[in-house]
Coordinates of C-alpha atoms and ligand atoms in Angstrom, one line a residue:
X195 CA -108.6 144.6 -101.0
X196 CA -110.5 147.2 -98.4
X197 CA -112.8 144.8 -95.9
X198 CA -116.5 146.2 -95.6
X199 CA -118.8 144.6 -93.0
X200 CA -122.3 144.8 -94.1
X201 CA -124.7 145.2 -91.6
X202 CA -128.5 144.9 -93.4
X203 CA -130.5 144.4 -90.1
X204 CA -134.1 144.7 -89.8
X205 CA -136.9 145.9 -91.7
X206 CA -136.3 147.4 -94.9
X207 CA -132.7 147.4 -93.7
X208 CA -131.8 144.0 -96.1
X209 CA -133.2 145.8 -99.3
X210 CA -131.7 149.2 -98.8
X211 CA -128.1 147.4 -98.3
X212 CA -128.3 144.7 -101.5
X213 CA -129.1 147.7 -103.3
X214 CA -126.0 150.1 -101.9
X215 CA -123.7 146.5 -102.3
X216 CA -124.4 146.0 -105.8
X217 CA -123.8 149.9 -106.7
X218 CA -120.2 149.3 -105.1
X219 CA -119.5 146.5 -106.8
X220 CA -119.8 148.2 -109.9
X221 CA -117.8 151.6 -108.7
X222 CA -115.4 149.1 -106.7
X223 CA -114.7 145.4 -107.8
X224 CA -111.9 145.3 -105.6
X225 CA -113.8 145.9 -102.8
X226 CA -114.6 142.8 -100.5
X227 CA -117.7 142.4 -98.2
X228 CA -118.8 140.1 -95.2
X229 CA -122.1 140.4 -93.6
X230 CA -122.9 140.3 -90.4
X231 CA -125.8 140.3 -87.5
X232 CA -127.0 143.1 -86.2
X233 CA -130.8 144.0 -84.7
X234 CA -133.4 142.5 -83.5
X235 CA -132.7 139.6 -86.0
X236 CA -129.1 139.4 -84.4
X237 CA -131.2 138.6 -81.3
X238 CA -133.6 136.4 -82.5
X239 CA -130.7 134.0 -84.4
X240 CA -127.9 134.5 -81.3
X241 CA -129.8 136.1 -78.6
X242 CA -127.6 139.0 -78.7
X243 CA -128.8 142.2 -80.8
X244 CA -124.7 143.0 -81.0
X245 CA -123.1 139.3 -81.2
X246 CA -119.7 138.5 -80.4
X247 CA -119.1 136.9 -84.2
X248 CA -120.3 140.6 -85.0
X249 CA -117.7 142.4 -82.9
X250 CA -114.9 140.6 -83.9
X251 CA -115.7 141.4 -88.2
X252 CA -114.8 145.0 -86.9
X253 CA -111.6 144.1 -85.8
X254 CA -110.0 144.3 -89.6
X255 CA -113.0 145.8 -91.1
X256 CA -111.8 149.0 -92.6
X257 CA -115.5 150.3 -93.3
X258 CA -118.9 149.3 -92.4
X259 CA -122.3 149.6 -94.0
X260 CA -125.6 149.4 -92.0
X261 CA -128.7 148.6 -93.2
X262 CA -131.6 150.0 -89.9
X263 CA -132.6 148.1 -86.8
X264 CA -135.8 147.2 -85.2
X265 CA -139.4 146.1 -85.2
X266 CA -142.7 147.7 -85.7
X267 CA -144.3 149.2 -82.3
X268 CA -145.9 146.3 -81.3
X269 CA -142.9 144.0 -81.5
X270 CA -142.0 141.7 -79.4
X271 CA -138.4 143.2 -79.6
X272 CA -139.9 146.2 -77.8
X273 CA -140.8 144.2 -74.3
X274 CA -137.0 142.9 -74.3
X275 CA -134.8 144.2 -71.7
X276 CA -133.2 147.4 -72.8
X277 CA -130.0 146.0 -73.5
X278 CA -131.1 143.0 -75.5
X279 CA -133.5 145.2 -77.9
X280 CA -132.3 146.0 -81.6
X281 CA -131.8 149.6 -81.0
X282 CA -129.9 148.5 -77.7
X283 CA -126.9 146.6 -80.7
X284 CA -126.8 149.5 -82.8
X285 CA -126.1 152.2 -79.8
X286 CA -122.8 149.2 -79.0
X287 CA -121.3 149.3 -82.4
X288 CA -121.4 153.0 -83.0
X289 CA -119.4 152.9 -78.9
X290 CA -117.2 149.7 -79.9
X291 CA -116.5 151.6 -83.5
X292 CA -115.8 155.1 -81.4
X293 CA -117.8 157.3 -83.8
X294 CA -118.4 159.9 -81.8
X295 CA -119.4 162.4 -85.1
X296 CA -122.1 161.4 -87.3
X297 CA -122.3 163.6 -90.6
X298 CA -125.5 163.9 -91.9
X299 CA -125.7 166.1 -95.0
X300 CA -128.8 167.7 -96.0
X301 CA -128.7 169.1 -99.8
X302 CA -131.1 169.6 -102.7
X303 CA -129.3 169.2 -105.8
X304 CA -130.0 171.2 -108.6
X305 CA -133.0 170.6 -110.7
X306 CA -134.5 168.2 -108.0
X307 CA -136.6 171.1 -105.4
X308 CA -139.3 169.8 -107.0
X309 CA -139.4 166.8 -104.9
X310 CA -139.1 169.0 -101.7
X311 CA -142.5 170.2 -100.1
X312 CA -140.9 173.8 -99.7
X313 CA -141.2 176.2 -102.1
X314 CA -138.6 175.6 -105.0
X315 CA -136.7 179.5 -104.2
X316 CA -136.9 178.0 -100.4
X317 CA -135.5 174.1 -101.2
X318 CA -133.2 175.5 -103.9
X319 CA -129.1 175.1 -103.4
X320 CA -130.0 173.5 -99.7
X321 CA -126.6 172.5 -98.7
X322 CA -126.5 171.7 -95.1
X323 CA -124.2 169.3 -93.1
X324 CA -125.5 168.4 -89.3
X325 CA -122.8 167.3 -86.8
X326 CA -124.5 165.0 -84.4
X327 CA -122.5 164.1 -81.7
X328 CA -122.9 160.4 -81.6
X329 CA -121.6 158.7 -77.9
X330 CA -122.9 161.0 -75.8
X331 CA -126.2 162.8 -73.9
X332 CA -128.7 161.0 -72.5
X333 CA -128.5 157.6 -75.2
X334 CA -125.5 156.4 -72.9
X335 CA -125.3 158.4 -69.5
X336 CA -125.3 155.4 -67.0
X337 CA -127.6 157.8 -64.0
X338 CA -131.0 156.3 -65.8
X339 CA -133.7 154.0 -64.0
X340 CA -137.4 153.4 -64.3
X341 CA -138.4 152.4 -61.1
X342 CA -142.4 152.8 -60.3
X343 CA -144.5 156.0 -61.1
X344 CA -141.1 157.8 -61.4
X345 CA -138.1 157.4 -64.4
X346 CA -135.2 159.9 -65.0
X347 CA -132.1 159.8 -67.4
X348 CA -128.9 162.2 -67.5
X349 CA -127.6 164.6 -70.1
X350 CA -123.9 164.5 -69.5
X351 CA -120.9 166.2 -71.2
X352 CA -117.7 166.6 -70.1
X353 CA -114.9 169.4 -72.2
X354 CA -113.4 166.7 -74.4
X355 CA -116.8 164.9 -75.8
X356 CA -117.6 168.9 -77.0
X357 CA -114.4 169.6 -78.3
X358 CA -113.9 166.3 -80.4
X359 CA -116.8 166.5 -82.2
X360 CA -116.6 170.2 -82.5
X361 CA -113.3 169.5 -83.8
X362 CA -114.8 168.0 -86.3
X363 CA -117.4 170.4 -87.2
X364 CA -115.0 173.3 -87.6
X365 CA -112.6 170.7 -90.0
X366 CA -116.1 170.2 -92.1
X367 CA -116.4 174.0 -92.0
X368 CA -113.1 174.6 -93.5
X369 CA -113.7 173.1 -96.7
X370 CA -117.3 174.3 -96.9
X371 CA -118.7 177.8 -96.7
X372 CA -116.6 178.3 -93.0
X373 CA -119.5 178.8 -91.1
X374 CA -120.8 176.6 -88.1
X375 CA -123.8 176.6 -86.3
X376 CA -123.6 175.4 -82.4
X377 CA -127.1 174.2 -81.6
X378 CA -127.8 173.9 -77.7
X379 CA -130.6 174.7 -75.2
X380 CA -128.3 177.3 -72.9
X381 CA -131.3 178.8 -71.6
X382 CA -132.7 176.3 -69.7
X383 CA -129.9 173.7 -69.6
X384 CA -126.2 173.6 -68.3
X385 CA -125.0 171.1 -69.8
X386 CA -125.9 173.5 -72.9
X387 CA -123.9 175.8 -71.0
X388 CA -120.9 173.9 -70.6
X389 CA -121.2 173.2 -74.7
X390 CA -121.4 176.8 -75.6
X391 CA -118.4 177.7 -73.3
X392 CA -116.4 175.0 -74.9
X393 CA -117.3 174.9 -78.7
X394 CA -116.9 179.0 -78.7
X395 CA -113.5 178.9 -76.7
X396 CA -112.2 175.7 -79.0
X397 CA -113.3 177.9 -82.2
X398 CA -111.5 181.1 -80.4
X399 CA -107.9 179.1 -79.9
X400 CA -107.8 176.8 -82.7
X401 CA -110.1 177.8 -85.6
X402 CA -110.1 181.9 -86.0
X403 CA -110.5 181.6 -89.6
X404 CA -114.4 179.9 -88.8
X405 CA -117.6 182.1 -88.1
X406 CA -119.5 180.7 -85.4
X407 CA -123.0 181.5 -83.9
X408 CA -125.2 179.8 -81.7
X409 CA -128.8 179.2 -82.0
X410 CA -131.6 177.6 -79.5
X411 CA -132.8 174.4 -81.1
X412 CA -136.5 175.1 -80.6
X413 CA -135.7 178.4 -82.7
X414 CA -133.9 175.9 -85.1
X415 CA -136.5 173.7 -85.5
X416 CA -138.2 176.6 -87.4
X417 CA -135.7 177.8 -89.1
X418 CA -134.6 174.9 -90.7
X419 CA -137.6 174.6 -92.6
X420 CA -138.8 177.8 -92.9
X421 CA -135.0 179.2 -93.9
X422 CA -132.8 176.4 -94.8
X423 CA -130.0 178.6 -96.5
X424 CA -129.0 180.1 -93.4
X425 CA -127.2 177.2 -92.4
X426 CA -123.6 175.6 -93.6
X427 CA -122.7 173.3 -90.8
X428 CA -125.0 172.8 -87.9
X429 CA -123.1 171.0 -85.1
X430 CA -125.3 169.8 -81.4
X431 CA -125.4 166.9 -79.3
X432 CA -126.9 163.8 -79.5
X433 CA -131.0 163.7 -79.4
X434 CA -131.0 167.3 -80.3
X435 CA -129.2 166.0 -83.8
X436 CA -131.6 163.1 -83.5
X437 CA -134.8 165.1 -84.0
X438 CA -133.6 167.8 -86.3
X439 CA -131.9 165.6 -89.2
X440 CA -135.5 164.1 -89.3
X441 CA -136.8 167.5 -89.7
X442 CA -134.5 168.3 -91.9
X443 CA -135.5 165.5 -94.3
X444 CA -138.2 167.5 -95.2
X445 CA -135.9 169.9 -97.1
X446 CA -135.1 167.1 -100.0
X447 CA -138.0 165.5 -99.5
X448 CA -137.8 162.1 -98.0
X449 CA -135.7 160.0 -95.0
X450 CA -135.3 158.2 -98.0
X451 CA -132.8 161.0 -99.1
X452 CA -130.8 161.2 -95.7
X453 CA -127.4 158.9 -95.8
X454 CA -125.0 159.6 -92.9
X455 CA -121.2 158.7 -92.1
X456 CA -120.2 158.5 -88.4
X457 CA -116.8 158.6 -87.9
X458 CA -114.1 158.7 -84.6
X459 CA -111.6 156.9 -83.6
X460 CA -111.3 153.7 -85.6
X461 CA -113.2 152.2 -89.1
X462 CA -116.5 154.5 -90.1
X463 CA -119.6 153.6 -90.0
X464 CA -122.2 154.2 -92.9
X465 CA -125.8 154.3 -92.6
X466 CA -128.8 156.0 -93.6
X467 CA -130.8 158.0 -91.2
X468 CA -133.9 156.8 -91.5
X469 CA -135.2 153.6 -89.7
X470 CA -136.6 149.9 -90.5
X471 CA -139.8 151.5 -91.8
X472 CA -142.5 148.2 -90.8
X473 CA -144.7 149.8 -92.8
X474 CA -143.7 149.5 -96.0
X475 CA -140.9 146.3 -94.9
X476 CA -140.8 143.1 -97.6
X477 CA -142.5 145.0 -100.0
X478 CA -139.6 146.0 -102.3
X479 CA -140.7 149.6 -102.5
X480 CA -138.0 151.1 -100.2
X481 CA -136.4 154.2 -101.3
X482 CA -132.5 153.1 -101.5
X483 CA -131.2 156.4 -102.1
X484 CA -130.2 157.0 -98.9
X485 CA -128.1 153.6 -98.2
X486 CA -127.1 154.3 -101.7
X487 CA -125.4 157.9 -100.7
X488 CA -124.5 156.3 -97.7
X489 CA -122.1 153.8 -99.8
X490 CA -120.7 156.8 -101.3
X491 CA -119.9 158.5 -98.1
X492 CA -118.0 155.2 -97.4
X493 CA -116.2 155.8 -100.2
X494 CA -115.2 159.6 -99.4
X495 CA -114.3 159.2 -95.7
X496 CA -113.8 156.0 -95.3
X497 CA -112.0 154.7 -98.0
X498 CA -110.4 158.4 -99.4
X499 CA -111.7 157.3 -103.4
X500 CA -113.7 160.6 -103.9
X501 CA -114.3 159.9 -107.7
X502 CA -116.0 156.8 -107.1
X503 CA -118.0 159.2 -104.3
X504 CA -119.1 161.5 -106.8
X505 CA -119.9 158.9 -109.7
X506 CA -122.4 157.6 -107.7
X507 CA -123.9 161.3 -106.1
X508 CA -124.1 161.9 -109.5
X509 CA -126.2 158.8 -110.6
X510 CA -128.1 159.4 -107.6
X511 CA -129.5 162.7 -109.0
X512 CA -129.7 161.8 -112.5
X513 CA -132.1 158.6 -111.1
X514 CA -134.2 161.1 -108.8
X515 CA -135.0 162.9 -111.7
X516 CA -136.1 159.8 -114.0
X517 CA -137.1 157.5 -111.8
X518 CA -138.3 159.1 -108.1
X519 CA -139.6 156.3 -106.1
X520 CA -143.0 156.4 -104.2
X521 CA -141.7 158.0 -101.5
X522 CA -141.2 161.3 -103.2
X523 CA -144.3 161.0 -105.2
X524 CA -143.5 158.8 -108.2
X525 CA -143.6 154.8 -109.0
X526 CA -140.3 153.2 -109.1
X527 CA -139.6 150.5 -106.5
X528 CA -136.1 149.9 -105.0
X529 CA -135.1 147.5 -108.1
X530 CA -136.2 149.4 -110.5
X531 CA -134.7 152.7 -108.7
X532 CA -131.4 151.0 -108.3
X533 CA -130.9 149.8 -111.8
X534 CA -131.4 153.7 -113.0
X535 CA -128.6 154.3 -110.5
X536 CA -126.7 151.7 -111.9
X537 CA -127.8 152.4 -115.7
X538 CA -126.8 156.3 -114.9
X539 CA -123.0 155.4 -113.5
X540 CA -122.9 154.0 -117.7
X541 CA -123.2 150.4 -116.2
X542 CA -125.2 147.8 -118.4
X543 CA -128.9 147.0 -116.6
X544 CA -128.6 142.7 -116.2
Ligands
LIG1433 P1 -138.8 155.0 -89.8 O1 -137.7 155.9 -90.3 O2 -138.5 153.6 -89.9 O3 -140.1 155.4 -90.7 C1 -140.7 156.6 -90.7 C2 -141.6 156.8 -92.0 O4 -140.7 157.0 -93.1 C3 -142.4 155.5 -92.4 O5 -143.6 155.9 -92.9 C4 -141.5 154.8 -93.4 O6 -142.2 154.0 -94.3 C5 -140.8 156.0 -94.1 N1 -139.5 155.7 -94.6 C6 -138.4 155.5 -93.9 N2 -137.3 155.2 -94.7 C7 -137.8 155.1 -95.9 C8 -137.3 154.7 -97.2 N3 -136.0 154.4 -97.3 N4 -138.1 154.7 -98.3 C9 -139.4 155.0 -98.2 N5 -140.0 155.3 -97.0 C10 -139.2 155.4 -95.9 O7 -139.1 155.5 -88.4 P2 -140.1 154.8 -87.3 O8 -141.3 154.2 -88.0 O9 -140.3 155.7 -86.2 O10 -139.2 153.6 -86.7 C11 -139.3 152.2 -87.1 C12 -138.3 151.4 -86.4 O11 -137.0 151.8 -86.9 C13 -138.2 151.5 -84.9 O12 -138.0 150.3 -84.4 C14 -137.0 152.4 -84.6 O13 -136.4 152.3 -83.4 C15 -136.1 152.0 -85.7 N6 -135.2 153.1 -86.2 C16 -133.9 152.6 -86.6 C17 -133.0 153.4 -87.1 C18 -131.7 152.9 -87.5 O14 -131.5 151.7 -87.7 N7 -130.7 153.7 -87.7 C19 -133.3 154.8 -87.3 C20 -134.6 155.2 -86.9 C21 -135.5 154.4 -86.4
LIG1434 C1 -130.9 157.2 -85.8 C2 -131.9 156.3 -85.0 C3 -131.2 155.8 -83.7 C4 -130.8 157.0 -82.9 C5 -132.0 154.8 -82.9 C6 -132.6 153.7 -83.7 C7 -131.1 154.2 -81.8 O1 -133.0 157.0 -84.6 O2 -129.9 156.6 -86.2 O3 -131.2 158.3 -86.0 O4 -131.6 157.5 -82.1 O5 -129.6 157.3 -83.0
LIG1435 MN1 -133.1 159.0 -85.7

């Protein structure tokens, strides 16, 4: 009986998770959960946005599902000290978890471009997957202070953080079109430098059957949008990945269609990209989609049941195209969203 720690959160973080738990209970009755806090609520109810009660669930967790951290910008949350704040706890789990690749696939499946703001012959057979190197960069480089009129932080990488997670790129590559695309700022930057040198010579020792290039990630930023088919695996470090999977959501249409898997050394960790959205929190009217796709690439990579994966990408799609939720442009809210997912895996609506 596989344990998963649930991790709704903040936000809309609670709503998106019910909604991914009660599709795997219907793909997976054998599956067991326990919920957990993480977030700004973690802090609020133990003073800790990463509690020790939370930690320990890891331990014999052999998955976990996150729902999104933090408050709206004018939270109280946001004048914490930067450890204590909900973004602070969810930085700590992906370094106590070791996921030091996140996988955030980008893809428009067929007969839904017309939820995506391109042009259909531009959005159509979009099938991208960012590697976003996950422990590294200027998120956890210790050389950081605020102090007065002056603040700095530190992009650091040393050869093994690159190779890992390129590693893991090149492994995606292989059974995906084989190409990979090294995003990095080597023109201004060396610790760009240094990731170019390594990813190229780890790609010219161990993975000759790959085709890599490497692009600037202003010059991405455009291309990704303006010529999304170019890509098959995009692989970069940490807040370059940050800002260009969010781009990228423009290509299907919505955050609300970006799930992600990080993975590394120990369990995974599941989670959609997108945040707590305070705007539209308690209202019922998140799009699930994501957390929902997000269960499914718990399923794939962390659990190795790849039916069960594809039975729900497949309900997914088939409720996008009945039942899109405001955020793409329709009416359905997250319940009645997740009841066409659950109606389209052949499950009975309760
Ligand atoms: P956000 O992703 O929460 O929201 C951006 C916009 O997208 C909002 O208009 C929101 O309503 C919309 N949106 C996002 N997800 C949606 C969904 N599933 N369905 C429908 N609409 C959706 O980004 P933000 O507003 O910049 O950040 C809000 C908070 O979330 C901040 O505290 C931030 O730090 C946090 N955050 C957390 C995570 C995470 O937990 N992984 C990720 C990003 C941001
Ligand atoms: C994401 C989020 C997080 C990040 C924040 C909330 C720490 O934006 O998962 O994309 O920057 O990694
Ligand atoms: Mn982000």
């Amino acid at each position: 009986m596989p344990k998963i720690v649930t991790l709704p959160g903040d936000g809309i973080g609670p709503e998106v998770t019910a909604a991914a738990v009660e599709v795997l209970r219907e793909v997976a009755p054998d599956l067991t959960f326990e919920e957990h806090a993480i977030g700004g609520m973690a802090y609020d109810a133990h003073g800790d946005p990463f509690p020790q009660r939370t930690r320990d669930a890891l331990a014999d967790a052999d998955a976990v599902l996150l729902g999104t951290v933090g408050g709206p910008q004018n939270s109280p949350w946001n004048s914490l000290p930067r450890p204590m704040r909900p973004e602070s706890g969810l930085l700590a789990l992906r370094k106590a978890l070791g996921c030091y690749a996140n996988l955030r696939p980008v893809r428009v499946q067929p007969g839904l471009e017309h939820l995506s703001p391109l042009k259909p012959e531009l959005a159509r057979g979009v099938d991208i997957l960012i590697v976003r190197e996950l422990l590294g960069g200027v998120y956890f480089d210790q050389d950081r202070k605020i102090d007065g009129d002056t603040a700095y932080n530190t992009m650091r990488y040393t050869t093994p953080e690159v190779e890992r997670v390129a590693r893991m790129a090149f492994w995606a590559a292989e059974q995906r079109k084989g190409r990979v695309t090294s995003v990095d700022k080597a023109n201004v930057l060396e610790v760009s430098e240094l990731w170019r040198r390594d990813v190229q010579a780890l790609r010219d020792r161990d993975y000759r059957n790959i085709h890599l290039n490497h692009e600037y990630v202003d010059s991405v930023a455009m291309l990704i949008v303006s010529d999304p088919s170019r890509y098959d695996v995009i692989v970069t470090e940490n807040l370059f990945g940050d800002i260009l999977s969010d781009l990228a959501a423009v290509i299907p249409g919505s955050l609300g269609l970006m799930p992600s898997a990080s993975l590394g050394d120990g369990a995974g960790l599941f989670e959609p990209i997108h945040g707590s959205a305070p705007d539209i929190a308690g209202k019922g009217i998140a799009n699930p989609a994501a957390a929902i796709m997000s269960a499914a690439m718990l399923l794939r990579h962390g659990l190795k049941r790849s039916d069960a994966a594809n039975q729900i990408e497949r309900a997914v799609a088939l409720a996008l195209r009945e039942e899109p939720t405001r955020d793409l442009g329709g009416k359905a809210d997250t319940r009645t969203f997740t009841n066409a997912v659950l109606e389209a895996m052949g499950t009975p609506v309760g």
